């Protein structure tokens, strides 16, 4: 099981994996009862023996094995300046200082080599207006400070490199997609 516990489903998943071509159990270290690094019939028999014959318990998982068995967190991008669906503060618009908002992200997939960033206004009269585009953000980074930019920034819809804040026509509200 992904939580490291043992139940009847574990040997059944191992058997289906070995003999019916089903995917391996989600947490291989927990299913590997003899801790030899592979799944085999002996692992299923060992778990069944533990569950029904008072055989010794499988060895506990190490911290690294527990970590490898946790499901990945979904990727999330947030700003301390505003929540999803809220109005972007004036400081970050053409009516204010036009500073880029602070951004933070988490849940990057393993093996991420760099990040890219876009801020688009799909409600602009001309179609998708690009407020910000950047790339080559190192994988060890997990945030951008207010008024900071990515390492490489492309031209926005105003034909300038960097961030240009929201500036919808008077009386209109627009949707801004930051990805």
Short mmCIF file of N, CA and C in Angstrom, two decimals:
data_model
loop_
_atom_site.label_atom_id
_atom_site.label_comp_id
_atom_site.label_asym_id
_atom_site.label_seq_id
_atom_site.Cartn_x
_atom_site.Cartn_y
_atom_site.Cartn_z
N UNK A 1 0.84 -1.19 0.00
CA UNK A 1 0.00 0.00 0.00
C UNK A 1 0.88 1.24 0.00
N UNK A 2 0.33 2.34 -0.52
CA UNK A 2 1.10 3.57 -0.56
C UNK A 2 1.43 4.10 0.82
N UNK A 3 0.66 3.70 1.84
CA UNK A 3 0.95 4.17 3.19
C UNK A 3 1.90 3.24 3.94
N UNK A 4 2.41 2.21 3.30
CA UNK A 4 3.36 1.30 3.92
C UNK A 4 2.71 0.20 4.74
N UNK A 5 1.39 0.20 4.87
CA UNK A 5 0.72 -0.86 5.62
C UNK A 5 0.57 -2.11 4.74
N UNK A 6 0.24 -3.22 5.36
CA UNK A 6 0.11 -4.48 4.64
C UNK A 6 -1.31 -5.00 4.80
N UNK A 7 -1.94 -5.41 3.70
CA UNK A 7 -3.26 -6.04 3.76
C UNK A 7 -3.35 -7.07 2.64
N UNK A 8 -4.48 -7.75 2.56
CA UNK A 8 -4.67 -8.82 1.59
C UNK A 8 -4.49 -8.34 0.15
N UNK A 9 -4.75 -7.08 -0.09
CA UNK A 9 -4.59 -6.55 -1.44
C UNK A 9 -3.16 -6.62 -1.94
N UNK A 10 -2.19 -6.55 -1.03
CA UNK A 10 -0.78 -6.55 -1.45
C UNK A 10 -0.38 -7.84 -2.16
N UNK A 11 -0.58 -9.02 -1.56
CA UNK A 11 -0.19 -10.22 -2.31
C UNK A 11 -1.01 -10.41 -3.57
N UNK A 12 -2.25 -9.99 -3.55
CA UNK A 12 -3.08 -10.12 -4.75
C UNK A 12 -2.52 -9.24 -5.87
N UNK A 13 -2.13 -8.00 -5.54
CA UNK A 13 -1.54 -7.11 -6.55
C UNK A 13 -0.23 -7.69 -7.08
N UNK A 14 0.57 -8.28 -6.19
CA UNK A 14 1.83 -8.89 -6.64
C UNK A 14 1.55 -10.04 -7.61
N UNK A 15 0.59 -10.90 -7.28
CA UNK A 15 0.27 -12.04 -8.15
C UNK A 15 -0.26 -11.57 -9.50
N UNK A 16 -1.15 -10.57 -9.49
CA UNK A 16 -1.65 -10.05 -10.76
C UNK A 16 -0.52 -9.42 -11.57
N UNK A 17 0.41 -8.78 -10.90
CA UNK A 17 1.55 -8.19 -11.59
C UNK A 17 2.43 -9.29 -12.21
N UNK A 18 2.71 -10.32 -11.44
CA UNK A 18 3.61 -11.38 -11.91
C UNK A 18 2.99 -12.25 -13.00
N UNK A 19 1.69 -12.55 -12.87
CA UNK A 19 1.10 -13.55 -13.74
C UNK A 19 0.06 -13.02 -14.74
N UNK A 20 -0.40 -11.81 -14.56
CA UNK A 20 -1.42 -11.30 -15.48
C UNK A 20 -1.01 -10.00 -16.16
N UNK A 21 0.23 -9.58 -15.94
CA UNK A 21 0.73 -8.40 -16.63
C UNK A 21 0.18 -7.08 -16.11
N UNK A 22 -0.42 -7.11 -14.95
CA UNK A 22 -0.95 -5.87 -14.38
C UNK A 22 0.22 -4.99 -13.91
N UNK A 23 -0.04 -3.69 -13.73
CA UNK A 23 1.03 -2.82 -13.22
C UNK A 23 1.50 -3.28 -11.84
N UNK A 24 2.75 -2.95 -11.53
CA UNK A 24 3.30 -3.29 -10.21
C UNK A 24 2.55 -2.51 -9.14
N UNK A 25 2.55 -3.02 -7.91
CA UNK A 25 1.93 -2.27 -6.81
C UNK A 25 2.52 -0.86 -6.72
N UNK A 26 1.72 0.07 -6.21
CA UNK A 26 2.14 1.46 -6.14
C UNK A 26 3.36 1.70 -5.29
N UNK A 27 3.56 0.91 -4.27
CA UNK A 27 4.71 1.08 -3.38
C UNK A 27 5.51 -0.21 -3.39
N UNK A 28 6.43 -0.32 -4.33
CA UNK A 28 7.20 -1.56 -4.47
C UNK A 28 7.99 -1.91 -3.21
N UNK A 29 8.64 -0.94 -2.53
CA UNK A 29 9.37 -1.33 -1.31
C UNK A 29 8.47 -1.99 -0.27
N UNK A 30 7.22 -1.56 -0.14
CA UNK A 30 6.32 -2.18 0.84
C UNK A 30 5.91 -3.59 0.40
N UNK A 31 5.81 -3.82 -0.90
CA UNK A 31 5.41 -5.13 -1.40
C UNK A 31 6.58 -6.10 -1.46
N UNK A 32 7.81 -5.60 -1.44
CA UNK A 32 9.02 -6.42 -1.52
C UNK A 32 9.32 -6.98 -0.13
N UNK A 33 8.58 -8.02 0.27
CA UNK A 33 8.64 -8.54 1.65
C UNK A 33 10.02 -9.02 2.05
N UNK A 34 10.81 -9.57 1.11
CA UNK A 34 12.13 -10.05 1.47
C UNK A 34 13.22 -9.01 1.23
N UNK A 35 12.82 -7.80 0.81
CA UNK A 35 13.73 -6.65 0.63
C UNK A 35 14.91 -6.97 -0.28
N UNK A 36 14.66 -7.76 -1.34
CA UNK A 36 15.74 -8.08 -2.26
C UNK A 36 15.75 -7.17 -3.49
N UNK A 37 14.84 -6.20 -3.53
CA UNK A 37 14.81 -5.25 -4.63
C UNK A 37 13.95 -5.66 -5.81
N UNK A 38 13.27 -6.81 -5.73
CA UNK A 38 12.40 -7.22 -6.83
C UNK A 38 11.14 -7.88 -6.28
N UNK A 39 10.13 -7.94 -7.10
CA UNK A 39 8.88 -8.59 -6.71
C UNK A 39 8.86 -10.01 -7.28
N UNK A 40 8.53 -10.96 -6.42
CA UNK A 40 8.48 -12.36 -6.85
C UNK A 40 7.38 -13.08 -6.07
N UNK A 41 7.12 -14.31 -6.45
CA UNK A 41 6.12 -15.13 -5.78
C UNK A 41 6.41 -15.24 -4.28
N UNK A 42 7.68 -15.28 -3.91
CA UNK A 42 8.05 -15.38 -2.50
C UNK A 42 7.54 -14.18 -1.70
N UNK A 43 7.47 -13.00 -2.32
CA UNK A 43 6.96 -11.82 -1.62
C UNK A 43 5.48 -11.99 -1.30
N UNK A 44 4.71 -12.49 -2.28
CA UNK A 44 3.28 -12.71 -2.05
C UNK A 44 3.07 -13.76 -0.96
N UNK A 45 3.84 -14.85 -1.01
CA UNK A 45 3.71 -15.91 -0.01
C UNK A 45 4.10 -15.38 1.37
N UNK A 46 5.15 -14.57 1.44
CA UNK A 46 5.60 -14.01 2.72
C UNK A 46 4.53 -13.11 3.33
N UNK A 47 3.92 -12.30 2.52
CA UNK A 47 2.87 -11.40 3.04
C UNK A 47 1.66 -12.20 3.49
N UNK A 48 1.28 -13.21 2.71
CA UNK A 48 0.16 -14.07 3.12
C UNK A 48 0.48 -14.78 4.45
N UNK A 49 1.73 -15.24 4.60
CA UNK A 49 2.14 -15.88 5.84
C UNK A 49 2.05 -14.93 7.02
N UNK A 50 2.43 -13.68 6.81
CA UNK A 50 2.34 -12.68 7.87
C UNK A 50 0.88 -12.42 8.24
N UNK A 51 0.02 -12.29 7.21
CA UNK A 51 -1.38 -11.95 7.47
C UNK A 51 -2.16 -13.10 8.11
N UNK A 52 -1.86 -14.34 7.74
CA UNK A 52 -2.71 -15.46 8.16
C UNK A 52 -2.03 -16.54 8.99
N UNK A 53 -0.70 -16.56 9.06
CA UNK A 53 -0.02 -17.65 9.76
C UNK A 53 0.90 -17.16 10.87
N UNK A 54 0.81 -15.91 11.23
CA UNK A 54 1.65 -15.31 12.28
C UNK A 54 3.13 -15.37 11.94
N UNK A 55 3.47 -15.38 10.66
CA UNK A 55 4.88 -15.30 10.26
C UNK A 55 5.41 -13.91 10.61
N UNK A 56 6.74 -13.74 10.61
CA UNK A 56 7.30 -12.42 10.92
C UNK A 56 6.80 -11.35 9.93
N UNK A 57 6.67 -10.15 10.45
CA UNK A 57 6.24 -9.02 9.61
C UNK A 57 7.32 -8.67 8.60
N UNK A 58 6.92 -8.15 7.45
CA UNK A 58 7.93 -7.66 6.49
C UNK A 58 8.75 -6.56 7.17
N UNK A 59 9.99 -6.35 6.73
CA UNK A 59 10.82 -5.33 7.37
C UNK A 59 10.17 -3.95 7.20
N UNK A 60 10.34 -3.07 8.21
CA UNK A 60 9.77 -1.72 8.07
C UNK A 60 10.47 -0.95 6.96
N UNK A 61 9.76 0.00 6.40
CA UNK A 61 10.33 0.82 5.33
C UNK A 61 11.30 1.84 5.91
N UNK A 62 12.37 2.10 5.18
CA UNK A 62 13.29 3.17 5.57
C UNK A 62 12.61 4.51 5.24
N UNK A 63 13.16 5.59 5.73
CA UNK A 63 12.61 6.92 5.44
C UNK A 63 12.61 7.17 3.93
N UNK A 64 13.68 6.79 3.25
CA UNK A 64 13.77 6.99 1.80
C UNK A 64 12.71 6.17 1.07
N UNK A 65 12.47 4.92 1.54
CA UNK A 65 11.44 4.09 0.91
C UNK A 65 10.06 4.68 1.14
N UNK A 66 9.81 5.17 2.36
CA UNK A 66 8.51 5.81 2.63
C UNK A 66 8.32 7.01 1.73
N UNK A 67 9.36 7.81 1.58
CA UNK A 67 9.28 9.00 0.71
C UNK A 67 8.97 8.59 -0.73
N UNK A 68 9.62 7.50 -1.21
CA UNK A 68 9.39 7.07 -2.60
C UNK A 68 7.98 6.53 -2.80
N UNK A 69 7.31 6.15 -1.72
CA UNK A 69 5.96 5.58 -1.83
C UNK A 69 4.86 6.63 -1.72
N UNK A 70 5.21 7.84 -1.33
CA UNK A 70 4.19 8.88 -1.23
C UNK A 70 3.77 9.31 -2.62
N UNK A 71 2.48 9.50 -2.84
CA UNK A 71 2.05 9.97 -4.16
C UNK A 71 2.58 11.38 -4.40
N UNK A 72 2.92 11.71 -5.62
CA UNK A 72 3.43 13.05 -5.90
C UNK A 72 2.37 14.11 -5.63
N UNK A 73 2.82 15.27 -5.18
CA UNK A 73 1.91 16.38 -4.95
C UNK A 73 1.62 17.04 -6.29
N UNK A 74 0.41 17.53 -6.48
CA UNK A 74 0.12 18.21 -7.74
C UNK A 74 0.90 19.53 -7.82
N UNK A 75 1.25 19.91 -9.02
CA UNK A 75 1.95 21.18 -9.22
C UNK A 75 1.01 22.31 -8.86
N UNK A 76 1.51 23.28 -8.11
CA UNK A 76 0.70 24.43 -7.70
C UNK A 76 1.50 25.71 -7.89
N UNK A 77 0.84 26.74 -8.38
CA UNK A 77 1.43 28.07 -8.55
C UNK A 77 0.53 29.05 -7.82
N UNK A 78 1.10 29.84 -6.91
CA UNK A 78 0.32 30.79 -6.11
C UNK A 78 1.05 32.13 -6.04
N UNK A 79 0.30 33.15 -5.63
CA UNK A 79 0.89 34.46 -5.38
C UNK A 79 0.46 34.91 -3.99
N UNK A 80 1.39 35.50 -3.26
CA UNK A 80 1.06 36.07 -1.95
C UNK A 80 0.28 37.37 -2.11
N UNK A 81 0.27 37.93 -3.32
CA UNK A 81 -0.40 39.21 -3.56
C UNK A 81 -1.91 39.06 -3.78
N UNK A 82 -2.34 37.92 -4.27
CA UNK A 82 -3.76 37.69 -4.54
C UNK A 82 -4.00 36.20 -4.68
N UNK A 83 -5.23 35.78 -4.39
CA UNK A 83 -5.62 34.38 -4.53
C UNK A 83 -6.30 34.18 -5.87
N UNK A 84 -6.39 32.94 -6.28
CA UNK A 84 -7.07 32.62 -7.54
C UNK A 84 -8.47 33.19 -7.52
N UNK A 85 -8.83 33.88 -8.60
CA UNK A 85 -10.17 34.46 -8.73
C UNK A 85 -10.31 35.84 -8.14
N UNK A 86 -9.32 36.31 -7.38
CA UNK A 86 -9.38 37.66 -6.80
C UNK A 86 -8.87 38.70 -7.80
N UNK A 87 -9.21 39.95 -7.54
CA UNK A 87 -8.73 41.06 -8.35
C UNK A 87 -7.23 41.24 -8.09
N UNK A 88 -6.49 41.47 -9.16
CA UNK A 88 -5.05 41.72 -9.02
C UNK A 88 -4.88 43.11 -8.43
N UNK A 89 -4.10 43.24 -7.35
CA UNK A 89 -3.92 44.54 -6.70
C UNK A 89 -3.35 45.59 -7.66
N UNK A 90 -3.74 46.83 -7.45
CA UNK A 90 -3.34 47.95 -8.30
C UNK A 90 -1.83 48.03 -8.48
N UNK A 91 -1.08 47.71 -7.45
CA UNK A 91 0.39 47.75 -7.51
C UNK A 91 0.92 46.98 -8.71
N UNK A 92 0.21 45.94 -9.12
CA UNK A 92 0.69 45.07 -10.19
C UNK A 92 0.01 45.37 -11.53
N UNK A 93 -0.65 46.51 -11.65
CA UNK A 93 -1.36 46.88 -12.88
C UNK A 93 -0.77 48.15 -13.47
N UNK A 94 -1.28 48.53 -14.65
CA UNK A 94 -0.83 49.76 -15.30
C UNK A 94 -1.26 51.01 -14.52
N UNK A 95 -2.24 50.88 -13.64
CA UNK A 95 -2.69 52.02 -12.82
C UNK A 95 -1.83 52.19 -11.58
N UNK A 96 -0.97 51.22 -11.30
CA UNK A 96 -0.09 51.28 -10.13
C UNK A 96 1.36 51.32 -10.58
N UNK A 97 2.21 50.63 -9.85
CA UNK A 97 3.65 50.62 -10.14
C UNK A 97 4.02 49.65 -11.26
N UNK A 98 3.05 48.87 -11.71
CA UNK A 98 3.28 47.92 -12.81
C UNK A 98 4.35 46.89 -12.45
N UNK A 99 4.41 46.52 -11.16
CA UNK A 99 5.39 45.54 -10.70
C UNK A 99 4.82 44.13 -10.84
N UNK A 100 5.67 43.20 -11.24
CA UNK A 100 5.21 41.81 -11.33
C UNK A 100 4.89 41.31 -9.92
N UNK A 101 3.88 40.45 -9.81
CA UNK A 101 3.52 39.92 -8.49
C UNK A 101 4.52 38.85 -8.04
N UNK A 102 4.62 38.66 -6.72
CA UNK A 102 5.45 37.55 -6.24
C UNK A 102 4.75 36.24 -6.58
N UNK A 103 5.53 35.26 -6.97
CA UNK A 103 4.98 33.95 -7.32
C UNK A 103 5.76 32.86 -6.60
N UNK A 104 5.08 31.79 -6.24
CA UNK A 104 5.72 30.63 -5.62
C UNK A 104 5.07 29.38 -6.18
N UNK A 105 5.85 28.32 -6.33
CA UNK A 105 5.32 27.07 -6.86
C UNK A 105 5.87 25.89 -6.08
N UNK A 106 5.13 24.79 -6.18
CA UNK A 106 5.52 23.56 -5.51
C UNK A 106 5.00 22.38 -6.31
N UNK A 107 5.51 21.20 -5.99
CA UNK A 107 5.04 19.98 -6.64
C UNK A 107 5.62 19.77 -8.02
N UNK A 108 6.80 20.30 -8.29
CA UNK A 108 7.42 20.10 -9.60
C UNK A 108 7.72 18.61 -9.80
N UNK A 109 7.48 18.10 -10.98
CA UNK A 109 7.78 16.68 -11.24
C UNK A 109 9.27 16.40 -11.11
N UNK A 110 9.59 15.19 -10.69
CA UNK A 110 10.99 14.78 -10.61
C UNK A 110 11.62 14.92 -11.99
N UNK A 111 12.85 15.37 -12.04
CA UNK A 111 13.55 15.52 -13.31
C UNK A 111 13.30 16.83 -14.01
N UNK A 112 12.57 17.75 -13.38
CA UNK A 112 12.33 19.05 -14.01
C UNK A 112 13.67 19.71 -14.30
N UNK A 113 13.85 20.21 -15.53
CA UNK A 113 15.12 20.82 -15.91
C UNK A 113 15.09 22.34 -15.86
N UNK A 114 13.91 22.92 -16.01
CA UNK A 114 13.75 24.37 -15.85
C UNK A 114 12.26 24.67 -15.87
N UNK A 115 11.94 25.91 -15.50
CA UNK A 115 10.54 26.35 -15.50
C UNK A 115 10.36 27.46 -16.52
N UNK A 116 9.14 27.60 -16.99
CA UNK A 116 8.75 28.70 -17.86
C UNK A 116 7.53 29.36 -17.23
N UNK A 117 7.27 30.59 -17.62
CA UNK A 117 6.20 31.37 -17.02
C UNK A 117 5.46 32.15 -18.10
N UNK A 118 4.13 32.17 -18.01
CA UNK A 118 3.34 33.04 -18.88
C UNK A 118 2.25 33.70 -18.06
N UNK A 119 1.87 34.89 -18.47
CA UNK A 119 0.70 35.58 -17.94
C UNK A 119 -0.05 36.11 -19.15
N UNK A 120 -1.25 35.58 -19.35
CA UNK A 120 -2.03 35.91 -20.54
C UNK A 120 -3.38 36.50 -20.16
N UNK A 121 -3.90 37.35 -21.04
CA UNK A 121 -5.25 37.91 -20.90
C UNK A 121 -6.07 37.45 -22.10
N UNK A 122 -6.84 36.36 -21.95
CA UNK A 122 -7.63 35.88 -23.09
C UNK A 122 -8.83 36.77 -23.41
N UNK A 123 -9.16 37.73 -22.52
CA UNK A 123 -10.30 38.61 -22.75
C UNK A 123 -9.93 39.91 -23.46
N UNK A 124 -8.66 40.09 -23.79
CA UNK A 124 -8.23 41.33 -24.45
C UNK A 124 -8.93 41.48 -25.79
N UNK A 125 -9.23 42.73 -26.18
CA UNK A 125 -9.92 42.95 -27.47
C UNK A 125 -9.18 42.33 -28.66
N UNK A 126 -7.84 42.26 -28.58
CA UNK A 126 -7.06 41.71 -29.69
C UNK A 126 -6.86 40.20 -29.58
N UNK A 127 -7.48 39.58 -28.57
CA UNK A 127 -7.28 38.14 -28.35
C UNK A 127 -6.33 37.95 -27.19
N UNK A 128 -5.61 36.84 -27.18
CA UNK A 128 -4.68 36.54 -26.08
C UNK A 128 -3.56 37.58 -26.01
N UNK A 129 -3.65 38.48 -25.04
CA UNK A 129 -2.60 39.47 -24.83
C UNK A 129 -1.58 38.87 -23.87
N UNK A 130 -0.32 38.89 -24.25
CA UNK A 130 0.76 38.35 -23.42
C UNK A 130 1.25 39.46 -22.49
N UNK A 131 1.04 39.28 -21.19
CA UNK A 131 1.54 40.24 -20.20
C UNK A 131 2.95 39.90 -19.75
N UNK A 132 3.31 38.62 -19.84
CA UNK A 132 4.62 38.21 -19.33
C UNK A 132 4.94 36.84 -19.89
N UNK A 133 6.16 36.67 -20.32
CA UNK A 133 6.63 35.36 -20.74
C UNK A 133 8.11 35.26 -20.37
N UNK A 134 8.46 34.18 -19.74
CA UNK A 134 9.85 33.97 -19.34
C UNK A 134 10.17 32.50 -19.26
N UNK A 135 11.44 32.19 -19.32
CA UNK A 135 11.86 30.80 -19.27
C UNK A 135 13.28 30.70 -18.72
N UNK A 136 13.78 29.49 -18.66
CA UNK A 136 15.10 29.21 -18.10
C UNK A 136 15.18 29.51 -16.61
N UNK A 137 14.07 29.30 -15.91
CA UNK A 137 14.08 29.45 -14.45
C UNK A 137 14.65 28.14 -13.91
N UNK A 138 15.74 28.19 -13.14
CA UNK A 138 16.40 26.95 -12.69
C UNK A 138 15.46 26.05 -11.89
N UNK A 139 15.63 24.74 -12.00
CA UNK A 139 14.73 23.80 -11.32
C UNK A 139 14.80 23.88 -9.80
N UNK A 140 15.90 24.40 -9.24
CA UNK A 140 15.99 24.50 -7.78
C UNK A 140 15.24 25.72 -7.25
N UNK A 141 14.80 26.61 -8.13
CA UNK A 141 14.01 27.77 -7.71
C UNK A 141 12.57 27.34 -7.45
N UNK A 142 11.93 27.98 -6.49
CA UNK A 142 10.51 27.69 -6.23
C UNK A 142 9.72 28.97 -6.04
N UNK A 143 10.31 30.11 -6.43
CA UNK A 143 9.58 31.37 -6.31
C UNK A 143 10.28 32.46 -7.11
N UNK A 144 9.51 33.51 -7.37
CA UNK A 144 10.03 34.76 -7.93
C UNK A 144 9.54 35.86 -7.00
N UNK A 145 10.42 36.74 -6.60
CA UNK A 145 10.05 37.85 -5.72
C UNK A 145 9.25 38.88 -6.51
N UNK A 146 8.56 39.73 -5.78
CA UNK A 146 7.82 40.83 -6.43
C UNK A 146 8.79 41.66 -7.25
N UNK A 147 8.38 42.02 -8.44
CA UNK A 147 9.14 42.85 -9.38
C UNK A 147 10.45 42.19 -9.82
N UNK A 148 10.54 40.89 -9.69
CA UNK A 148 11.70 40.15 -10.20
C UNK A 148 11.26 39.41 -11.45
N UNK A 149 12.17 39.15 -12.31
CA UNK A 149 11.81 38.44 -13.53
C UNK A 149 12.58 37.15 -13.68
N UNK A 150 12.10 36.28 -14.57
CA UNK A 150 12.84 35.06 -14.88
C UNK A 150 14.19 35.41 -15.51
N UNK A 151 15.03 34.41 -15.66
CA UNK A 151 16.35 34.67 -16.24
C UNK A 151 16.25 35.17 -17.67
N UNK A 152 15.32 34.63 -18.43
CA UNK A 152 15.14 35.04 -19.82
C UNK A 152 13.68 35.45 -19.99
N UNK A 153 13.46 36.66 -20.49
CA UNK A 153 12.09 37.13 -20.70
C UNK A 153 11.89 37.47 -22.17
N UNK A 154 10.72 37.08 -22.68
CA UNK A 154 10.40 37.36 -24.06
C UNK A 154 9.61 38.66 -24.17
N UNK A 155 9.29 39.02 -25.40
CA UNK A 155 8.51 40.23 -25.64
C UNK A 155 7.06 39.98 -25.27
N UNK A 156 6.48 40.93 -24.55
CA UNK A 156 5.07 40.84 -24.19
C UNK A 156 4.22 41.50 -25.28
N UNK A 157 2.93 41.60 -25.03
CA UNK A 157 2.02 42.17 -26.02
C UNK A 157 2.25 43.64 -26.29
N UNK A 158 3.01 44.32 -25.42
CA UNK A 158 3.36 45.73 -25.61
C UNK A 158 4.72 45.85 -26.31
N UNK A 159 5.23 44.73 -26.82
CA UNK A 159 6.51 44.66 -27.53
C UNK A 159 7.70 45.05 -26.65
N UNK A 160 7.59 44.76 -25.34
CA UNK A 160 8.69 45.01 -24.41
C UNK A 160 9.03 43.69 -23.72
N UNK A 161 10.28 43.54 -23.37
CA UNK A 161 10.69 42.37 -22.59
C UNK A 161 10.27 42.60 -21.15
N UNK A 162 9.81 41.55 -20.50
CA UNK A 162 9.45 41.64 -19.09
C UNK A 162 7.95 41.70 -18.88
N UNK A 163 7.59 42.12 -17.69
CA UNK A 163 6.19 42.15 -17.24
C UNK A 163 5.55 43.47 -17.61
N UNK A 164 4.32 43.39 -18.08
CA UNK A 164 3.47 44.58 -18.20
C UNK A 164 2.14 44.21 -17.56
N UNK A 165 1.74 45.02 -16.59
CA UNK A 165 0.58 44.68 -15.79
C UNK A 165 -0.74 44.77 -16.51
N UNK A 166 -1.77 44.17 -15.92
CA UNK A 166 -3.10 44.23 -16.49
C UNK A 166 -3.56 45.68 -16.65
N UNK A 167 -4.29 45.93 -17.75
CA UNK A 167 -4.77 47.27 -18.05
C UNK A 167 -6.03 47.15 -18.91
N UNK A 168 -7.08 46.53 -18.38
CA UNK A 168 -8.28 46.34 -19.20
C UNK A 168 -8.97 47.68 -19.47
N UNK A 169 -9.77 47.75 -20.54
CA UNK A 169 -10.52 48.98 -20.80
C UNK A 169 -11.40 49.33 -19.60
N UNK A 170 -11.63 50.61 -19.41
CA UNK A 170 -12.41 51.11 -18.26
C UNK A 170 -13.74 50.37 -18.15
N UNK A 171 -14.05 49.95 -16.93
CA UNK A 171 -15.33 49.29 -16.66
C UNK A 171 -15.36 47.81 -16.98
N UNK A 172 -14.27 47.25 -17.47
CA UNK A 172 -14.23 45.83 -17.81
C UNK A 172 -13.36 45.05 -16.83
N UNK A 173 -13.75 43.83 -16.55
CA UNK A 173 -12.91 42.91 -15.80
C UNK A 173 -12.44 41.84 -16.74
N UNK A 174 -11.19 41.49 -16.64
CA UNK A 174 -10.62 40.44 -17.51
C UNK A 174 -10.11 39.30 -16.65
N UNK A 175 -10.01 38.16 -17.29
CA UNK A 175 -9.43 36.95 -16.68
C UNK A 175 -7.94 36.95 -17.05
N UNK A 176 -7.09 36.66 -16.08
CA UNK A 176 -5.65 36.59 -16.33
C UNK A 176 -5.18 35.19 -15.98
N UNK A 177 -4.50 34.56 -16.89
CA UNK A 177 -4.02 33.18 -16.71
C UNK A 177 -2.52 33.22 -16.48
N UNK A 178 -2.10 32.87 -15.27
CA UNK A 178 -0.68 32.81 -14.94
C UNK A 178 -0.32 31.34 -14.85
N UNK A 179 0.59 30.92 -15.71
CA UNK A 179 1.01 29.51 -15.73
C UNK A 179 2.51 29.43 -15.78
#
